[in-house]
Amino acid sequence: MAKIESSPESNGLGDYLQKVFIWNVNMQLTGRGMTQQSLCAALGLKRGAVSAKMTGKTSWTIQDIAAVAEFFNVPPLSLLDTSMYEQMMRGMSSDGGASLGL
């Protein structure tokens, strides 16, 4: 899994949004009982290329974001929404464990 920074200032906004996007895609996959392999056909990529994107080794493009949003049938901006990511990071930094605050 990709190393995740909790602050947009630490690596620039673009890097931060890449991390948020990866986190949101992982949440969509997990919630739907799917794997990264499911994204391969939707993106027209091989498993290694999708893995590189999901680990942050390769950047997501606007076209990728659109294809993933279409695949999940969600608005593209929902995959860049920082609210759940921020909530999780606050929970992890305050008590050392993960928390959704629910």
XYZ file of C-alpha atoms in Angstrom:
102
model
C 0.000 0.000 0.000
C 1.174 3.545 -0.701
C 2.728 5.644 2.047
C 0.090 8.210 2.983
C 0.837 11.716 4.195
C -1.878 13.452 6.193
C -1.273 17.009 5.063
C -1.769 18.624 1.648
C 1.215 20.885 2.350
C 3.690 18.019 2.815
C 4.042 17.052 -0.874
C 1.947 19.593 -2.723
C -1.719 19.552 -3.545
C -1.351 17.281 -6.586
C 0.423 14.562 -4.614
C -2.070 14.911 -1.796
C -5.038 14.498 -4.168
C -3.376 11.426 -5.707
C -3.256 9.881 -2.205
C -6.869 10.835 -1.526
C -7.946 9.367 -4.862
C -6.111 6.095 -4.181
C -7.674 5.893 -0.719
C -11.170 6.548 -2.097
C -10.709 3.981 -4.870
C -9.575 1.426 -2.277
C -12.680 2.199 -0.211
C -14.901 1.746 -3.284
C -13.221 -1.550 -4.136
C -13.430 -2.842 -0.570
C -17.029 -1.756 -0.155
C -18.002 -3.573 -3.315
C -15.956 -6.705 -2.570
C -13.761 -6.086 -5.608
C -10.027 -6.190 -6.245
C -7.652 -3.980 -8.218
C -7.929 -6.543 -10.998
C -11.492 -5.285 -11.513
C -10.109 -1.930 -12.627
C -7.880 -3.368 -15.353
C -10.558 -3.715 -18.011
C -12.213 -0.422 -17.058
C -8.908 1.408 -17.491
C -7.656 -0.697 -20.401
C -4.484 -1.434 -18.435
C -2.595 -4.517 -17.331
C -2.459 -5.540 -13.673
C 1.054 -4.146 -13.169
C 0.048 -0.717 -14.472
C -2.986 -0.571 -12.183
C -0.845 -1.721 -9.269
C 1.674 1.053 -9.985
C -1.146 3.609 -9.909
C -2.623 2.176 -6.712
C 0.735 2.320 -4.933
C 1.434 5.857 -6.091
C 4.390 4.892 -8.284
C 2.513 6.158 -11.343
C 0.178 9.151 -11.364
C -3.520 8.989 -12.164
C -4.571 11.044 -15.173
C -7.809 12.946 -15.654
C -8.823 10.237 -18.125
C -8.116 7.560 -15.496
C -10.195 9.408 -12.919
C -13.089 9.691 -15.383
C -12.871 5.982 -16.277
C -12.773 4.901 -12.611
C -15.725 7.161 -11.767
C -17.681 5.697 -14.672
C -16.729 2.175 -13.596
C -18.048 2.803 -10.065
C -20.955 4.903 -11.372
C -20.052 7.801 -9.084
C -19.280 11.464 -9.785
C -15.547 11.982 -10.453
C -15.316 14.603 -7.715
C -16.494 12.073 -5.131
C -13.242 10.184 -5.717
C -11.296 13.350 -4.897
C -13.376 14.166 -1.808
C -11.013 14.563 1.141
C -13.579 14.377 3.967
C -13.402 10.651 4.822
C -9.655 10.540 4.233
C -9.118 13.512 6.556
C -11.375 11.996 9.196
C -9.437 8.729 9.064
C -6.074 10.494 9.261
C -7.199 12.593 12.254
C -8.366 9.432 13.999
C -5.075 7.671 13.318
C -2.937 10.553 14.523
C -4.899 11.205 17.706
C -4.913 7.693 19.174
C -2.535 5.672 17.016
C -5.363 3.613 15.525
C -7.906 3.959 12.755
C -11.246 5.547 13.465
C -14.097 6.759 11.354
C -15.609 8.625 14.291
C -18.934 6.879 13.831
